[in-house]
Amino acid sequence: QVQLRESGGGSVQTGGSLKLSCPTSEYIFSGCGMGWYRQRPGTERELVSTILTDGTTNYADSVKGRFTISQDNAKKTLYLQMNSLKTEDTAVYYCAVLFEDSSLTCTPQLWGQGTQVTVSS
């Protein structure tokens, strides 16, 4: 069974940085892309950033200019560099693999277990 396991979460102060990692596999890299999502307390899971197989990246407005998604194809690992962290970035962060659905839209269909990021002032 394919598993995703995020790492790199933790507790930092406002303005700090963290880098999340998500090792994957050859099978996962056969999808149409990968992404990071988060679930803040009391809210639904939301998109943070995605990267498609053609290298196209997408970011939520709230993280643009602060977060950077990247992947190392040799290591088959997805990363999320998070800088200038704010208290509102506190959330559980999930790695996800995107596959095309029936309408050929890339959607997250395989999820990791999540890693907690806590930002305090």
PDB file of C-alpha atoms in Angstrom:
ATOM      1  CA  GLN A   1       0.000   0.000   0.000  1.00  0.00           C
ATOM      2  CA  VAL A   2       1.328   3.377  -0.968  1.00  0.00           C
ATOM      3  CA  GLN A   3       1.933   5.613   1.989  1.00  0.00           C
ATOM      4  CA  LEU A   4       2.839   9.243   2.308  1.00  0.00           C
ATOM      5  CA  ARG A   5       4.531  10.420   5.441  1.00  0.00           C
ATOM      6  CA  GLU A   6       5.168  14.097   5.961  1.00  0.00           C
ATOM      7  CA  SER A   7       7.953  15.390   8.169  1.00  0.00           C
ATOM      8  CA  GLY A   8       9.430  18.715   9.191  1.00  0.00           C
ATOM      9  CA  GLY A   9       6.575  20.159  11.173  1.00  0.00           C
ATOM     10  CA  GLY A  10       7.114  21.738  14.559  1.00  0.00           C
ATOM     11  CA  SER A  11       6.720  24.853  16.642  1.00  0.00           C
ATOM     12  CA  VAL A  12       8.244  28.182  15.664  1.00  0.00           C
ATOM     13  CA  GLN A  13       7.756  31.824  16.463  1.00  0.00           C
ATOM     14  CA  THR A  14       6.271  34.387  14.150  1.00  0.00           C
ATOM     15  CA  GLY A  15       8.672  35.164  11.326  1.00  0.00           C
ATOM     16  CA  GLY A  16      10.382  31.817  11.557  1.00  0.00           C
ATOM     17  CA  SER A  17      10.837  29.151   8.902  1.00  0.00           C
ATOM     18  CA  LEU A  18      10.152  25.469   8.474  1.00  0.00           C
ATOM     19  CA  LYS A  19      10.656  23.044   5.616  1.00  0.00           C
ATOM     20  CA  LEU A  20       8.251  20.186   5.163  1.00  0.00           C
ATOM     21  CA  SER A  21       9.205  17.019   3.314  1.00  0.00           C
ATOM     22  CA  CYS A  22       7.154  14.235   1.792  1.00  0.00           C
ATOM     23  CA  PRO A  23       8.999  11.221   0.362  1.00  0.00           C
ATOM     24  CA  THR A  24       7.080   9.420  -2.359  1.00  0.00           C
ATOM     25  CA  SER A  25       7.594   6.577  -4.829  1.00  0.00           C
ATOM     26  CA  GLU A  26       7.768   5.830  -8.520  1.00  0.00           C
ATOM     27  CA  TYR A  27       4.067   5.031  -8.544  1.00  0.00           C
ATOM     28  CA  ILE A  28       3.150   8.347  -7.032  1.00  0.00           C
ATOM     29  CA  PHE A  29       5.207  10.213  -9.570  1.00  0.00           C
ATOM     30  CA  SER A  30       2.911   8.760 -12.225  1.00  0.00           C
ATOM     31  CA  GLY A  31       0.166  11.130 -11.080  1.00  0.00           C
ATOM     32  CA  CYS A  32      -0.469  14.572 -12.602  1.00  0.00           C
ATOM     33  CA  GLY A  33       1.093  16.405  -9.697  1.00  0.00           C
ATOM     34  CA  MET A  34       1.511  16.792  -5.978  1.00  0.00           C
ATOM     35  CA  GLY A  35       0.508  19.333  -3.444  1.00  0.00           C
ATOM     36  CA  TRP A  36       0.398  20.610   0.079  1.00  0.00           C
ATOM     37  CA  TYR A  37      -2.851  21.252   1.877  1.00  0.00           C
ATOM     38  CA  ARG A  38      -3.582  22.339   5.418  1.00  0.00           C
ATOM     39  CA  GLN A  39      -6.369  22.247   7.923  1.00  0.00           C
ATOM     40  CA  ARG A  40      -6.450  25.059  10.427  1.00  0.00           C
ATOM     41  CA  PRO A  41      -8.353  24.646  13.684  1.00  0.00           C
ATOM     42  CA  GLY A  42     -12.082  24.836  13.128  1.00  0.00           C
ATOM     43  CA  THR A  43     -11.819  25.038   9.353  1.00  0.00           C
ATOM     44  CA  GLU A  44     -11.917  22.718   6.378  1.00  0.00           C
ATOM     45  CA  ARG A  45      -8.844  21.472   4.600  1.00  0.00           C
ATOM     46  CA  GLU A  46      -7.549  24.023   2.100  1.00  0.00           C
ATOM     47  CA  LEU A  47      -5.064  24.220  -0.702  1.00  0.00           C
ATOM     48  CA  VAL A  48      -1.645  25.617   0.111  1.00  0.00           C
ATOM     49  CA  SER A  49       0.289  24.851  -3.033  1.00  0.00           C
ATOM     50  CA  THR A  50       0.480  22.405  -5.914  1.00  0.00           C
ATOM     51  CA  ILE A  51       3.087  21.471  -8.470  1.00  0.00           C
ATOM     52  CA  LEU A  52       2.117  19.665 -11.651  1.00  0.00           C
ATOM     53  CA  THR A  53       4.267  17.280 -13.630  1.00  0.00           C
ATOM     54  CA  ASP A  54       5.044  20.023 -16.154  1.00  0.00           C
ATOM     55  CA  GLY A  55       6.460  22.137 -13.326  1.00  0.00           C
ATOM     56  CA  THR A  56       3.536  24.538 -13.068  1.00  0.00           C
ATOM     57  CA  THR A  57       3.084  25.757  -9.518  1.00  0.00           C
ATOM     58  CA  ASN A  58       0.095  27.250  -7.800  1.00  0.00           C
ATOM     59  CA  TYR A  59      -0.185  28.958  -4.420  1.00  0.00           C
ATOM     60  CA  ALA A  60      -2.959  30.129  -2.179  1.00  0.00           C
ATOM     61  CA  ASP A  61      -2.999  33.914  -1.989  1.00  0.00           C
ATOM     62  CA  SER A  62      -2.314  33.755   1.729  1.00  0.00           C
ATOM     63  CA  VAL A  63       1.079  32.104   1.236  1.00  0.00           C
ATOM     64  CA  LYS A  64       2.312  33.675  -1.988  1.00  0.00           C
ATOM     65  CA  GLY A  65       5.772  35.131  -1.597  1.00  0.00           C
ATOM     66  CA  ARG A  66       6.356  33.250   1.649  1.00  0.00           C
ATOM     67  CA  PHE A  67       6.053  29.560   0.758  1.00  0.00           C
ATOM     68  CA  THR A  68       7.840  27.669  -2.007  1.00  0.00           C
ATOM     69  CA  ILE A  69       6.913  24.224  -3.278  1.00  0.00           C
ATOM     70  CA  SER A  70       9.537  22.071  -4.927  1.00  0.00           C
ATOM     71  CA  GLN A  71      10.323  18.471  -5.702  1.00  0.00           C
ATOM     72  CA  ASP A  72      13.471  16.449  -6.046  1.00  0.00           C
ATOM     73  CA  ASN A  73      12.829  13.900  -8.762  1.00  0.00           C
ATOM     74  CA  ALA A  74      15.955  11.936  -7.954  1.00  0.00           C
ATOM     75  CA  LYS A  75      14.921  11.582  -4.318  1.00  0.00           C
ATOM     76  CA  LYS A  76      11.238  11.413  -5.218  1.00  0.00           C
ATOM     77  CA  THR A  77      10.510  13.904  -2.478  1.00  0.00           C
ATOM     78  CA  LEU A  78       8.150  16.850  -2.310  1.00  0.00           C
ATOM     79  CA  TYR A  79       9.068  19.886  -0.222  1.00  0.00           C
ATOM     80  CA  LEU A  80       7.409  23.002   1.127  1.00  0.00           C
ATOM     81  CA  GLN A  81       9.696  25.789   2.296  1.00  0.00           C
ATOM     82  CA  MET A  82       7.763  28.077   4.601  1.00  0.00           C
ATOM     83  CA  ASN A  83       9.243  31.451   5.483  1.00  0.00           C
ATOM     84  CA  SER A  84       7.924  34.461   7.379  1.00  0.00           C
ATOM     85  CA  LEU A  85       5.479  32.247   9.200  1.00  0.00           C
ATOM     86  CA  LYS A  86       2.424  33.832  10.774  1.00  0.00           C
ATOM     87  CA  THR A  87       0.200  32.633  13.583  1.00  0.00           C
ATOM     88  CA  GLU A  88      -2.542  32.023  11.027  1.00  0.00           C
ATOM     89  CA  ASP A  89      -0.318  29.432   9.353  1.00  0.00           C
ATOM     90  CA  THR A  90      -0.861  27.176  12.345  1.00  0.00           C
ATOM     91  CA  ALA A  91      -2.413  24.009  10.955  1.00  0.00           C
ATOM     92  CA  VAL A  92      -1.943  20.372  10.166  1.00  0.00           C
ATOM     93  CA  TYR A  93      -0.186  20.191   6.813  1.00  0.00           C
ATOM     94  CA  TYR A  94      -0.879  17.316   4.439  1.00  0.00           C
ATOM     95  CA  CYS A  95       1.026  16.067   1.452  1.00  0.00           C
ATOM     96  CA  ALA A  96      -1.175  14.845  -1.404  1.00  0.00           C
ATOM     97  CA  VAL A  97      -0.815  13.189  -4.758  1.00  0.00           C
ATOM     98  CA  LEU A  98      -2.943  14.494  -7.597  1.00  0.00           C
ATOM     99  CA  PHE A  99      -4.482  12.271 -10.224  1.00  0.00           C
ATOM    100  CA  GLU A 100      -6.822  13.120 -13.031  1.00  0.00           C
ATOM    101  CA  ASP A 101     -10.455  12.536 -12.144  1.00  0.00           C
ATOM    102  CA  SER A 102     -13.254  11.607 -14.540  1.00  0.00           C
ATOM    103  CA  SER A 103     -13.333  15.178 -15.854  1.00  0.00           C
ATOM    104  CA  LEU A 104      -9.538  15.112 -16.379  1.00  0.00           C
ATOM    105  CA  THR A 105      -9.004  17.589 -13.585  1.00  0.00           C
ATOM    106  CA  CYS A 106      -6.016  17.111 -11.316  1.00  0.00           C
ATOM    107  CA  THR A 107      -7.416  16.517  -7.868  1.00  0.00           C
ATOM    108  CA  PRO A 108      -5.858  15.265  -4.636  1.00  0.00           C
ATOM    109  CA  GLN A 109      -6.654  11.582  -4.252  1.00  0.00           C
ATOM    110  CA  LEU A 110      -3.937  10.209  -2.007  1.00  0.00           C
ATOM    111  CA  TRP A 111      -3.159  11.794   1.345  1.00  0.00           C
ATOM    112  CA  GLY A 112      -0.486  11.669   3.950  1.00  0.00           C
ATOM    113  CA  GLN A 113      -1.198  11.559   7.654  1.00  0.00           C
ATOM    114  CA  GLY A 114      -0.283  15.181   8.243  1.00  0.00           C
ATOM    115  CA  THR A 115       2.291  17.080  10.246  1.00  0.00           C
ATOM    116  CA  GLN A 116       1.514  19.773  12.784  1.00  0.00           C
ATOM    117  CA  VAL A 117       2.869  23.282  12.309  1.00  0.00           C
ATOM    118  CA  THR A 118       2.393  25.683  15.196  1.00  0.00           C
ATOM    119  CA  VAL A 119       3.363  29.339  14.955  1.00  0.00           C
ATOM    120  CA  SER A 120       3.295  31.416  18.106  1.00  0.00           C
ATOM    121  CA  SER A 121       3.784  35.129  18.657  1.00  0.00           C
TER     122      SER A 121
END
